[in-house]
Amino acid sequence: VTAPWVAGVGPEHPFGVYNLPYGAAVLRGVPSLVVRIGDLALDLSAACAALRPDLAPLVAGPVLNPLLATGPETWRELRGAVRSWLVDEAHRPTIEPQLHPLDGLALRLPFAVGDYVDFYASEHHATNVGRLFRPDGDPLTPNWKHLPIGYHGRSGTIVVSPTEIVRPSGQVRATDTPTFGPSQRLDFEAEVGFVLGGATTSGVPVRLDQAREHIFGICLVNDWSARDIQAWETVPLGPFLGKSFATSVSPWVVPLDAFDDARVAPPARDVALLSYLDDETSEPWGLDIELCVEINGVQITRPPFSTMYWTAAQMLAHMTANGASVRPGDLFASGTVSGPSDDQLGCLLELTRGGSVPLRLADGGERSWLADGDEVVISGRVPATSGRPELALGEVRGRIRPAG
Amino acid sequence: VTAPWVAGVGPEHPFGVYNLPYGAAVLRGVPSLVVRIGDLALDLSAACAALRPDLAPLVAGPVLNPLLATGPETWRELRGAVRSWLVDEAHRPTIEPQLHPLDGLALRLPFAVGDYVDFYASEHHATNVGRLFRPDGDPLTPNWKHLPIGYHGRSGTIVVSPTEIVRPSGQVRATDTPTFGPSQRLDFEAEVGFVLGGATTSGVPVRLDQAREHIFGICLVNDWSARDIQAWETVPLGPFLGKSFATSVSPWVVPLDAFDDARVAPPARDVALLSYLDDETSEPWGLDIELCVEINGVQITRPPFSTMYWTAAQMLAHMTANGASVRPGDLFASGTVSGPSDDQLGCLLELTRGGSVPLRLADGGERSWLADGDEVVISGRVPATSGRPELALGEVRGRIRPAG
């Protein structure tokens, strides 16, 4: 267990030297990449310029994409270097002046998003939604246990926490003809996101055992959803404007290596998987991440990511099985994380049974759907066990502004 | 009617001074933007540096995006300047050395694609597909005449003609459990694409009457589709791997202004439209573009774009109605263009009735779906009338390579 020389950041700190997430902030007026340690942001460009000029060009710009384009060897080299700077007193005179208090920094999206894919990987979520939308049919579609269902989302409207979200307007189904107006069924979705790196070749899939070469890090995602707009548009080609107005991500991308002690086996597979998805003998890709969602400061649910049926490695293998290439900066998200119990559901659609059972907030309020002014905060952590310290993923925050 | 001084390019040439599409090519080893005139490519960067240094920074790079980011005034200024250089003999000594024969040039994708949205805007196509997929129900879903159905595609796998296409592999439905292998139902889709420019603000939709401010130009699109992969994955969240392996675009982006004489009224609207889509009193956004599809040199269909129910202006208004912003370089496509008659259908799925009636090629061959080695060429033109010369859109070409 290693402690940095940084004051107040012990070895058990959830943003200690076992975490070291990447972010971006405006430092001295310049958009810069940073690494978080405790409640401080290390100016990565300045530190590299002083101590590792060979790596400095990869982190000189406002986004991680040049670093993402390299690969796991370089990712590990940089991460090891940053850790050594923060632990080794000899580097303190050089590094300490490059630490900035996070308080007051404007955080930015640390990567330029290529393509954004959203999956649907929680069996509990898919089952609950299936029961609501198709009460007379099987809750899961016939394909659900054979492949991780997913679709492309809008990458241009991905915003960083705590960007405010304007309530979307759109067409919704009415008795005879549709009407247009502000969504009356605005929802959050608590998800985990995966930031990709390394180059792949068109026509060459990423195998399950190659996932580590392309998954750079993990963030939190709020896939805001206008359920009324979504319901009317979604057949036959899937979600579109019910999702595309905004998707929020946390400002910190935690390197995949930080989750080495959080790997757990995914749920048992009920049906045999085709070989490109069969993870029976692969390293475990389940992740023991606990999410927590608050509305206006009141905790409403704690979805456990370890219950997800499909893993990130399977999502990536599936997404590229047809030969589609991925690019540095591509993002994919898990889909709503819901556990088996009522206090583990990852969106209001499930928590309120389609809006029919309003959620009682501890402050006395009630919500079927999000109201203007509501602030949703999704946070995530790997809880401490005897073998590992707590690891924080930070939070993704967003407040609803009235429709324009 | 104006003739340039360029040899062999008369006033009626389909790539004459009324067209002037933008493209990109490697010139003297450097990726460069070009304008096509006849069968020559004008080095736009060199020409601007000499004659309009104020505009040169917008076209100095390998892609159009800085120019796209400006807006219609600058677009018109540059287009007017280029036309004047090609018509005015006084500029000939400066411009002629910057003209390169297209023959032998490697053409590149002239814009960095932001988000890619594919629509489903042909009533004939949607009806034909609905009859095949839902033989017992209404061919059109209840929402179809109220909004232009669309979904996000994968922008990272958009390739420029004549990039070869590797046959995708994927999961397909079998009797009991799915199987994995090369798609057996590979199809093309003949579409028209719209390249966007200008900046929009999150939360502020693009109104119908603002479409000209954001639609920079028009290209051709082949939305390759693996029908067997698509059929198994598509419920409940829409097309994904059946489309994401590759989408081909033509190398030439024809400026929207070139279509001023090709505007026609769209089909009569059967149902009243909500005001943000109601184009009864707006300028006509139907476009008299004739597509032509050849397989291995044999013409198989001639889809008329003028029959599309939804216009580009409506697609853009709808895509932003929820407040979603668009970025310079975003691309949206019309969806398969199919006309009312059997020789106007825009994909094999329709031409072969779901594969059940093979298409006879004039060379004696038969096709239910595309075979390895097949080359599909989609070309497009605005036919000449008494009031306008012919306008060519070039072609989008792609040959199928065997699965890897």
mmCIF file of N, CA and C in Angstrom, chain A residues 113-115 117 119-120 134 141-143 146-157 166 168-171 177-180 202-203 232-242 244-245 274 276-277 318-322 324-327 330, chain B residues 113-115 117 119-120 134 141-143 146-157 166 168-171 177-180 202-203 232-242 244-245 274 276-277 318-327 330:
data_model
loop_
_atom_site.group_PDB
_atom_site.id
_atom_site.type_symbol
_atom_site.label_atom_id
_atom_site.label_comp_id
_atom_site.label_asym_id
_atom_site.label_seq_id
_atom_site.Cartn_x
_atom_site.Cartn_y
_atom_site.Cartn_z
ATOM 1 N N VAL A 113 -15.225 12.609 -28.745
ATOM 2 C CA VAL A 113 -15.978 11.373 -28.919
ATOM 3 C C VAL A 113 -16.067 11.028 -30.399
ATOM 4 N N GLY A 114 -15.671 9.807 -30.750
ATOM 5 C CA GLY A 114 -15.872 9.319 -32.119
ATOM 6 C C GLY A 114 -17.303 8.842 -32.259
ATOM 7 N N ASP A 115 -17.483 7.539 -32.291
ATOM 8 C CA ASP A 115 -18.838 6.996 -32.307
ATOM 9 C C ASP A 115 -19.267 6.651 -30.886
ATOM 10 N N VAL A 117 -21.948 4.223 -28.837
ATOM 11 C CA VAL A 117 -22.884 3.102 -28.901
ATOM 12 C C VAL A 117 -23.448 2.878 -27.507
ATOM 13 N N PHE A 119 -25.560 0.194 -25.162
ATOM 14 C CA PHE A 119 -26.044 -1.187 -25.093
ATOM 15 C C PHE A 119 -27.261 -1.291 -24.161
ATOM 16 N N TYR A 120 -27.632 -2.502 -23.865
ATOM 17 C CA TYR A 120 -28.901 -2.798 -23.188
ATOM 18 C C TYR A 120 -28.620 -4.078 -22.406
ATOM 19 N N ARG A 134 -44.369 -4.687 -23.392
ATOM 20 C CA ARG A 134 -45.002 -5.825 -24.067
ATOM 21 C C ARG A 134 -45.613 -6.724 -23.001
ATOM 22 N N THR A 141 -36.716 -10.195 -25.699
ATOM 23 C CA THR A 141 -36.828 -10.611 -27.092
ATOM 24 C C THR A 141 -35.970 -11.869 -27.305
ATOM 25 N N PRO A 142 -36.284 -12.657 -28.362
ATOM 26 C CA PRO A 142 -35.596 -13.949 -28.547
ATOM 27 C C PRO A 142 -34.076 -13.833 -28.689
ATOM 28 N N ASN A 143 -33.616 -12.666 -29.164
ATOM 29 C CA ASN A 143 -32.176 -12.508 -29.384
ATOM 30 C C ASN A 143 -31.411 -12.130 -28.115
ATOM 31 N N HIS A 146 -28.551 -14.050 -26.652
ATOM 32 C CA HIS A 146 -27.575 -14.514 -27.642
ATOM 33 C C HIS A 146 -26.580 -13.434 -28.048
ATOM 34 N N LEU A 147 -26.941 -12.191 -27.842
ATOM 35 C CA LEU A 147 -26.040 -11.104 -28.238
ATOM 36 C C LEU A 147 -26.359 -9.863 -27.404
ATOM 37 N N PRO A 148 -25.347 -9.016 -27.169
ATOM 38 C CA PRO A 148 -25.624 -7.760 -26.461
ATOM 39 C C PRO A 148 -26.279 -6.760 -27.406
ATOM 40 N N ILE A 149 -27.570 -6.527 -27.193
ATOM 41 C CA ILE A 149 -28.327 -5.579 -28.010
ATOM 42 C C ILE A 149 -27.742 -4.179 -27.815
ATOM 43 N N GLY A 150 -27.597 -3.448 -28.906
ATOM 44 C CA GLY A 150 -27.091 -2.081 -28.813
ATOM 45 C C GLY A 150 -27.517 -1.276 -30.021
ATOM 46 N N TYR A 151 -27.251 0.027 -29.965
ATOM 47 C CA TYR A 151 -27.573 0.909 -31.095
ATOM 48 C C TYR A 151 -26.654 2.118 -31.001
ATOM 49 N N HIS A 152 -26.513 2.832 -32.102
ATOM 50 C CA HIS A 152 -25.684 4.027 -32.101
ATOM 51 C C HIS A 152 -26.452 5.221 -31.548
ATOM 52 N N GLY A 153 -25.784 5.979 -30.673
ATOM 53 C CA GLY A 153 -26.346 7.225 -30.162
ATOM 54 C C GLY A 153 -25.660 8.416 -30.816
ATOM 55 N N ARG A 154 -26.031 9.603 -30.379
ATOM 56 C CA ARG A 154 -25.491 10.830 -30.985
ATOM 57 C C ARG A 154 -24.253 11.279 -30.215
ATOM 58 N N SER A 155 -23.100 11.267 -30.867
ATOM 59 C CA SER A 155 -21.873 11.634 -30.161
ATOM 60 C C SER A 155 -21.730 13.149 -30.017
ATOM 61 N N GLY A 156 -22.348 13.906 -30.915
ATOM 62 C CA GLY A 156 -22.205 15.363 -30.880
ATOM 63 C C GLY A 156 -22.925 16.032 -29.735
ATOM 64 N N THR A 157 -23.805 15.314 -29.053
ATOM 65 C CA THR A 157 -24.526 15.917 -27.937
ATOM 66 C C THR A 157 -24.123 15.277 -26.605
ATOM 67 N N VAL A 166 -31.410 20.964 -21.117
ATOM 68 C CA VAL A 166 -32.678 21.598 -21.483
ATOM 69 C C VAL A 166 -33.707 20.506 -21.744
ATOM 70 N N PRO A 168 -36.187 18.426 -23.456
ATOM 71 C CA PRO A 168 -36.434 18.363 -24.902
ATOM 72 C C PRO A 168 -37.921 18.478 -25.215
ATOM 73 N N SER A 169 -38.214 18.993 -26.387
ATOM 74 C CA SER A 169 -39.565 18.936 -26.932
ATOM 75 C C SER A 169 -39.589 17.899 -28.036
ATOM 76 N N GLY A 170 -40.782 17.470 -28.370
ATOM 77 C CA GLY A 170 -40.877 16.497 -29.443
ATOM 78 C C GLY A 170 -42.300 16.056 -29.678
ATOM 79 N N GLN A 171 -42.443 15.177 -30.659
ATOM 80 C CA GLN A 171 -43.749 14.583 -30.960
ATOM 81 C C GLN A 171 -44.048 13.491 -29.962
ATOM 82 N N THR A 177 -54.134 12.226 -33.312
ATOM 83 C CA THR A 177 -52.915 12.638 -34.003
ATOM 84 C C THR A 177 -51.884 13.025 -32.948
ATOM 85 N N PRO A 178 -50.619 13.002 -33.325
ATOM 86 C CA PRO A 178 -49.600 13.358 -32.335
ATOM 87 C C PRO A 178 -49.610 14.851 -32.014
ATOM 88 N N THR A 179 -49.050 15.201 -30.885
ATOM 89 C CA THR A 179 -48.877 16.603 -30.519
ATOM 90 C C THR A 179 -47.388 16.869 -30.332
ATOM 91 N N PHE A 180 -47.035 18.149 -30.333
ATOM 92 C CA PHE A 180 -45.647 18.542 -30.143
ATOM 93 C C PHE A 180 -45.551 19.426 -28.911
ATOM 94 N N SER A 202 -10.395 -2.083 -40.288
ATOM 95 C CA SER A 202 -11.679 -2.466 -40.853
ATOM 96 C C SER A 202 -11.629 -3.918 -41.305
ATOM 97 N N GLY A 203 -12.638 -4.674 -40.922
ATOM 98 C CA GLY A 203 -12.689 -6.081 -41.305
ATOM 99 C C GLY A 203 -12.077 -7.020 -40.289
ATOM 100 N N TRP A 232 -43.187 6.968 -29.095
ATOM 101 C CA TRP A 232 -43.879 7.237 -30.353
ATOM 102 C C TRP A 232 -42.996 6.992 -31.569
ATOM 103 N N GLU A 233 -41.684 7.246 -31.432
ATOM 104 C CA GLU A 233 -40.800 7.191 -32.597
ATOM 105 C C GLU A 233 -40.141 5.826 -32.804
ATOM 106 N N THR A 234 -40.104 4.986 -31.784
ATOM 107 C CA THR A 234 -39.090 3.941 -31.709
ATOM 108 C C THR A 234 -39.325 2.755 -32.633
ATOM 109 N N VAL A 235 -40.583 2.500 -33.020
ATOM 110 C CA VAL A 235 -40.847 1.443 -33.997
ATOM 111 C C VAL A 235 -40.945 2.079 -35.381
ATOM 112 N N PRO A 236 -40.170 1.629 -36.377
ATOM 113 C CA PRO A 236 -39.414 0.383 -36.438
ATOM 114 C C PRO A 236 -37.896 0.501 -36.274
ATOM 115 N N LEU A 237 -37.323 1.701 -36.178
ATOM 116 C CA LEU A 237 -35.854 1.783 -36.291
ATOM 117 C C LEU A 237 -35.137 2.122 -34.990
ATOM 118 N N GLY A 238 -35.851 2.135 -33.860
ATOM 119 C CA GLY A 238 -35.164 2.300 -32.585
ATOM 120 C C GLY A 238 -35.188 3.720 -32.054
ATOM 121 N N PRO A 239 -34.554 3.930 -30.886
ATOM 122 C CA PRO A 239 -34.568 5.246 -30.229
ATOM 123 C C PRO A 239 -33.814 6.272 -31.066
ATOM 124 N N PHE A 240 -34.296 7.499 -31.056
ATOM 125 C CA PHE A 240 -33.653 8.559 -31.848
ATOM 126 C C PHE A 240 -33.744 9.861 -31.050
ATOM 127 N N LEU A 241 -34.802 10.642 -31.264
ATOM 128 C CA LEU A 241 -34.883 11.941 -30.597
ATOM 129 C C LEU A 241 -35.195 11.833 -29.103
ATOM 130 N N GLY A 242 -35.707 10.691 -28.676
ATOM 131 C CA GLY A 242 -35.941 10.478 -27.247
ATOM 132 C C GLY A 242 -34.650 10.392 -26.449
ATOM 133 N N SER A 244 -31.361 11.688 -28.207
ATOM 134 C CA SER A 244 -30.249 12.407 -28.843
ATOM 135 C C SER A 244 -30.065 13.836 -28.360
ATOM 136 N N PHE A 245 -30.977 14.351 -27.512
ATOM 137 C CA PHE A 245 -30.829 15.750 -27.076
ATOM 138 C C PHE A 245 -29.615 15.946 -26.182
ATOM 139 N N LEU A 274 -22.252 -18.216 -28.727
ATOM 140 C CA LEU A 274 -21.381 -18.423 -29.876
ATOM 141 C C LEU A 274 -19.951 -18.103 -29.467
ATOM 142 N N TYR A 276 -17.453 -16.341 -30.359
ATOM 143 C CA TYR A 276 -16.863 -14.991 -30.262
ATOM 144 C C TYR A 276 -17.364 -14.239 -29.016
ATOM 145 N N LEU A 277 -18.405 -14.758 -28.375
ATOM 146 C CA LEU A 277 -18.926 -14.142 -27.152
ATOM 147 C C LEU A 277 -18.743 -15.024 -25.922
ATOM 148 N N HIS A 318 -18.712 -7.940 -29.832
ATOM 149 C CA HIS A 318 -19.906 -7.951 -30.684
ATOM 150 C C HIS A 318 -19.920 -6.761 -31.635
ATOM 151 N N MET A 319 -19.598 -5.605 -31.107
ATOM 152 C CA MET A 319 -19.632 -4.363 -31.886
ATOM 153 C C MET A 319 -18.710 -4.409 -33.096
ATOM 154 N N THR A 320 -17.667 -5.244 -33.011
ATOM 155 C CA THR A 320 -16.692 -5.332 -34.103
ATOM 156 C C THR A 320 -16.779 -6.664 -34.857
ATOM 157 N N ALA A 321 -17.719 -7.517 -34.466
ATOM 158 C CA ALA A 321 -17.802 -8.852 -35.076
ATOM 159 C C ALA A 321 -18.080 -8.783 -36.573
ATOM 160 N N ASN A 322 -18.720 -7.717 -37.005
ATOM 161 C CA ASN A 322 -19.036 -7.566 -38.432
ATOM 162 C C ASN A 322 -17.908 -6.884 -39.194
ATOM 163 N N ALA A 324 -16.593 -3.929 -38.274
ATOM 164 C CA ALA A 324 -16.581 -2.480 -38.027
ATOM 165 C C ALA A 324 -15.329 -2.116 -37.230
ATOM 166 N N SER A 325 -14.655 -1.061 -37.656
ATOM 167 C CA SER A 325 -13.487 -0.586 -36.936
ATOM 168 C C SER A 325 -13.928 0.318 -35.786
ATOM 169 N N VAL A 326 -13.044 0.450 -34.790
ATOM 170 C CA VAL A 326 -13.268 1.431 -33.728
ATOM 171 C C VAL A 326 -12.125 2.439 -33.780
ATOM 172 N N ARG A 327 -12.381 3.620 -33.238
ATOM 173 C CA ARG A 327 -11.402 4.704 -33.266
ATOM 174 C C ARG A 327 -11.068 5.144 -31.843
ATOM 175 N N ASP A 330 -13.798 6.577 -29.277
ATOM 176 C CA ASP A 330 -15.125 5.959 -29.314
ATOM 177 C C ASP A 330 -15.561 5.660 -27.877
ATOM 178 N N VAL B 113 -16.510 13.220 -40.837
ATOM 179 C CA VAL B 113 -17.925 13.007 -40.508
ATOM 180 C C VAL B 113 -18.128 13.151 -38.997
ATOM 181 N N GLY B 114 -19.064 14.017 -38.625
ATOM 182 C CA GLY B 114 -19.447 14.103 -37.211
ATOM 183 C C GLY B 114 -20.422 12.978 -36.912
ATOM 184 N N ASP B 115 -21.683 13.307 -36.745
ATOM 185 C CA ASP B 115 -22.699 12.273 -36.578
ATOM 186 C C ASP B 115 -23.312 11.929 -37.924
ATOM 187 N N VAL B 117 -26.759 10.237 -39.531
ATOM 188 C CA VAL B 117 -28.144 9.810 -39.317
ATOM 189 C C VAL B 117 -28.697 9.292 -40.631
ATOM 190 N N PHE B 119 -32.189 8.201 -42.563
ATOM 191 C CA PHE B 119 -33.645 8.289 -42.498
ATOM 192 C C PHE B 119 -34.288 7.148 -43.299
ATOM 193 N N TYR B 120 -35.574 7.244 -43.462
ATOM 194 C CA TYR B 120 -36.395 6.150 -44.004
ATOM 195 C C TYR B 120 -37.550 6.833 -44.709
ATOM 196 N N ARG B 134 -43.930 -7.383 -42.147
ATOM 197 C CA ARG B 134 -45.159 -7.498 -41.348
ATOM 198 C C ARG B 134 -46.332 -7.775 -42.291
ATOM 199 N N THR B 141 -45.882 1.936 -40.239
ATOM 200 C CA THR B 141 -46.160 2.089 -38.805
ATOM 201 C C THR B 141 -46.973 3.372 -38.598
ATOM 202 N N PRO B 142 -47.724 3.458 -37.479
ATOM 203 C CA PRO B 142 -48.639 4.597 -37.280
ATOM 204 C C PRO B 142 -47.945 5.959 -37.280
ATOM 205 N N ASN B 143 -46.654 5.975 -36.926
ATOM 206 C CA ASN B 143 -45.947 7.257 -36.868
ATOM 207 C C ASN B 143 -45.434 7.731 -38.236
ATOM 208 N N HIS B 146 -46.281 10.999 -39.832
ATOM 209 C CA HIS B 146 -46.243 12.148 -38.928
ATOM 210 C C HIS B 146 -44.830 12.669 -38.690
ATOM 211 N N LEU B 147 -43.843 11.848 -38.923
ATOM 212 C CA LEU B 147 -42.466 12.291 -38.712
ATOM 213 C C LEU B 147 -41.532 11.467 -39.589
ATOM 214 N N PRO B 148 -40.398 12.064 -39.981
ATOM 215 C CA PRO B 148 -39.423 11.280 -40.744
ATOM 216 C C PRO B 148 -38.654 10.358 -39.799
ATOM 217 N N ILE B 149 -38.927 9.054 -39.912
ATOM 218 C CA ILE B 149 -38.248 8.054 -39.085
ATOM 219 C C ILE B 149 -36.754 8.040 -39.428
ATOM 220 N N GLY B 150 -35.934 7.971 -38.409
ATOM 221 C CA GLY B 150 -34.495 7.902 -38.633
ATOM 222 C C GLY B 150 -33.793 7.283 -37.441
ATOM 223 N N TYR B 151 -32.511 7.031 -37.608
ATOM 224 C CA TYR B 151 -31.696 6.473 -36.514
ATOM 225 C C TYR B 151 -30.248 6.848 -36.785
ATOM 226 N N HIS B 152 -29.432 6.772 -35.753
ATOM 227 C CA HIS B 152 -28.017 7.088 -35.914
ATOM 228 C C HIS B 152 -27.256 5.879 -36.462
ATOM 229 N N GLY B 153 -26.395 6.143 -37.436
ATOM 230 C CA GLY B 153 -25.505 5.123 -37.961
ATOM 231 C C GLY B 153 -24.091 5.347 -37.455
ATOM 232 N N ARG B 154 -23.169 4.523 -37.940
ATOM 233 C CA ARG B 154 -21.783 4.593 -37.474
ATOM 234 C C ARG B 154 -20.979 5.511 -38.389
ATOM 235 N N SER B 155 -20.488 6.618 -37.873
ATOM 236 C CA SER B 155 -19.758 7.564 -38.714
ATOM 237 C C SER B 155 -18.329 7.103 -38.971
ATOM 238 N N GLY B 156 -17.775 6.291 -38.061
ATOM 239 C CA GLY B 156 -16.375 5.870 -38.207
ATOM 240 C C GLY B 156 -16.143 4.866 -39.322
ATOM 241 N N THR B 157 -17.208 4.309 -39.862
ATOM 242 C CA THR B 157 -17.036 3.335 -40.950
ATOM 243 C C THR B 157 -17.604 3.863 -42.270
ATOM 244 N N VAL B 166 -15.627 -5.395 -47.387
ATOM 245 C CA VAL B 166 -15.484 -6.781 -46.935
ATOM 246 C C VAL B 166 -16.856 -7.300 -46.499
ATOM 247 N N PRO B 168 -19.531 -8.670 -44.405
ATOM 248 C CA PRO B 168 -19.546 -8.783 -42.949
ATOM 249 C C PRO B 168 -19.981 -10.170 -42.499
ATOM 250 N N SER B 169 -19.476 -10.560 -41.347
ATOM 251 C CA SER B 169 -19.980 -11.751 -40.672
ATOM 252 C C SER B 169 -20.840 -11.305 -39.494
ATOM 253 N N GLY B 170 -21.648 -12.221 -39.013
ATOM 254 C CA GLY B 170 -22.473 -11.866 -37.870
ATOM 255 C C GLY B 170 -23.402 -12.989 -37.482
ATOM 256 N N GLN B 171 -24.168 -12.722 -36.420
ATOM 257 C CA GLN B 171 -25.177 -13.680 -35.963
ATOM 258 C C GLN B 171 -26.392 -13.596 -36.855
ATOM 259 N N THR B 177 -31.012 -22.193 -32.444
ATOM 260 C CA THR B 177 -30.104 -21.193 -31.906
ATOM 261 C C THR B 177 -29.462 -20.461 -33.078
ATOM 262 N N PRO B 178 -28.972 -19.252 -32.830
ATOM 263 C CA PRO B 178 -28.357 -18.506 -33.935
ATOM 264 C C PRO B 178 -27.027 -19.118 -34.342
ATOM 265 N N THR B 179 -26.603 -18.807 -35.544
ATOM 266 C CA THR B 179 -25.286 -19.209 -36.026
ATOM 267 C C THR B 179 -24.502 -17.952 -36.375
ATOM 268 N N PHE B 180 -23.181 -18.102 -36.492
ATOM 269 C CA PHE B 180 -22.307 -16.989 -36.843
ATOM 270 C C PHE B 180 -21.586 -17.319 -38.136
ATOM 271 N N SER B 202 -27.102 24.068 -28.903
ATOM 272 C CA SER B 202 -27.868 23.056 -28.191
ATOM 273 C C SER B 202 -29.149 23.692 -27.652
ATOM 274 N N GLY B 203 -30.249 23.028 -27.872
ATOM 275 C CA GLY B 203 -31.530 23.540 -27.399
ATOM 276 C C GLY B 203 -32.266 24.393 -28.417
ATOM 277 N N TRP B 232 -32.167 -10.363 -37.365
ATOM 278 C CA TRP B 232 -32.060 -11.028 -36.057
ATOM 279 C C TRP B 232 -31.838 -10.027 -34.926
ATOM 280 N N GLU B 233 -31.123 -8.936 -35.204
ATOM 281 C CA GLU B 233 -30.728 -8.022 -34.137
ATOM 282 C C GLU B 233 -31.708 -6.882 -33.911
ATOM 283 N N THR B 234 -32.583 -6.615 -34.863
ATOM 284 C CA THR B 234 -33.173 -5.278 -34.969
ATOM 285 C C THR B 234 -34.260 -4.983 -33.945
ATOM 286 N N VAL B 235 -34.928 -5.999 -33.422
ATOM 287 C CA VAL B 235 -35.916 -5.768 -32.369
ATOM 288 C C VAL B 235 -35.227 -5.978 -31.023
ATOM 289 N N PRO B 236 -35.232 -5.052 -30.068
ATOM 290 C CA PRO B 236 -36.097 -3.875 -30.022
ATOM 291 C C PRO B 236 -35.427 -2.540 -30.331
ATOM 292 N N LEU B 237 -34.117 -2.469 -30.568
ATOM 293 C CA LEU B 237 -33.482 -1.146 -30.597
ATOM 294 C C LEU B 237 -33.020 -0.685 -31.973
ATOM 295 N N GLY B 238 -33.387 -1.443 -33.034
ATOM 296 C CA GLY B 238 -33.107 -0.956 -34.375
ATOM 297 C C GLY B 238 -31.867 -1.561 -34.995
ATOM 298 N N PRO B 239 -31.545 -1.137 -36.232
ATOM 299 C CA PRO B 239 -30.408 -1.699 -36.970
ATOM 300 C C PRO B 239 -29.088 -1.342 -36.290
ATOM 301 N N PHE B 240 -28.146 -2.263 -36.318
ATOM 302 C CA PHE B 240 -26.855 -2.019 -35.671
ATOM 303 C C PHE B 240 -25.764 -2.650 -36.548
ATOM 304 N N LEU B 241 -25.414 -3.906 -36.290
ATOM 305 C CA LEU B 241 -24.311 -4.519 -37.031
ATOM 306 C C LEU B 241 -24.683 -4.868 -38.469
ATOM 307 N N GLY B 242 -25.975 -4.926 -38.758
ATOM 308 C CA GLY B 242 -26.399 -5.161 -40.134
ATOM 309 C C GLY B 242 -26.068 -3.993 -41.050
ATOM 310 N N SER B 244 -23.463 -1.328 -39.720
ATOM 311 C CA SER B 244 -22.319 -0.535 -39.247
ATOM 312 C C SER B 244 -20.981 -0.954 -39.841
ATOM 313 N N PHE B 245 -20.925 -2.027 -40.615
ATOM 314 C CA PHE B 245 -19.629 -2.452 -41.166
ATOM 315 C C PHE B 245 -19.094 -1.466 -42.196
ATOM 316 N N LEU B 274 -47.545 18.529 -38.129
ATOM 317 C CA LEU B 274 -47.292 19.485 -37.060
ATOM 318 C C LEU B 274 -46.501 20.654 -37.628
ATOM 319 N N TYR B 276 -43.855 22.340 -37.115
ATOM 320 C CA TYR B 276 -42.399 22.371 -37.363
ATOM 321 C C TYR B 276 -42.027 21.540 -38.592
ATOM 322 N N LEU B 277 -42.964 20.731 -39.092
ATOM 323 C CA LEU B 277 -42.712 19.929 -40.293
ATOM 324 C C LEU B 277 -43.583 20.353 -41.478
ATOM 325 N N HIS B 318 -36.655 17.947 -38.070
ATOM 326 C CA HIS B 318 -37.032 16.913 -37.114
ATOM 327 C C HIS B 318 -35.841 16.504 -36.242
ATOM 328 N N MET B 319 -34.704 16.318 -36.857
ATOM 329 C CA MET B 319 -33.495 15.859 -36.159
ATOM 330 C C MET B 319 -33.081 16.815 -35.057
ATOM 331 N N THR B 320 -33.455 18.088 -35.195
ATOM 332 C CA THR B 320 -33.066 19.087 -34.196
ATOM 333 C C THR B 320 -34.251 19.564 -33.360
ATOM 334 N N ALA B 321 -35.426 18.993 -33.579
ATOM 335 C CA ALA B 321 -36.626 19.476 -32.892
ATOM 336 C C ALA B 321 -36.531 19.296 -31.382
ATOM 337 N N ASN B 322 -35.733 18.318 -30.951
ATOM 338 C CA ASN B 322 -35.568 18.074 -29.509
ATOM 339 C C ASN B 322 -34.442 18.896 -28.919
ATOM 340 N N GLY B 323 -33.876 19.794 -29.699
ATOM 341 C CA GLY B 323 -32.788 20.624 -29.203
ATOM 342 C C GLY B 323 -31.407 20.084 -29.520
ATOM 343 N N ALA B 324 -31.328 18.919 -30.143
ATOM 344 C CA ALA B 324 -30.012 18.363 -30.492
ATOM 345 C C ALA B 324 -29.281 19.312 -31.430
ATOM 346 N N SER B 325 -28.022 19.562 -31.151
ATOM 347 C CA SER B 325 -27.208 20.410 -32.008
ATOM 348 C C SER B 325 -26.665 19.581 -33.172
ATOM 349 N N VAL B 326 -26.298 20.275 -34.241
ATOM 350 C CA VAL B 326 -25.584 19.626 -35.338
ATOM 351 C C VAL B 326 -24.223 20.303 -35.464
ATOM 352 N N ARG B 327 -23.288 19.576 -36.050
ATOM 353 C CA ARG B 327 -21.920 20.079 -36.203
ATOM 354 C C ARG B 327 -21.532 20.108 -37.675
ATOM 355 N N ASP B 330 -21.489 16.862 -40.040
ATOM 356 C CA ASP B 330 -22.559 15.877 -39.847
ATOM 357 C C ASP B 330 -23.134 15.507 -41.215
#
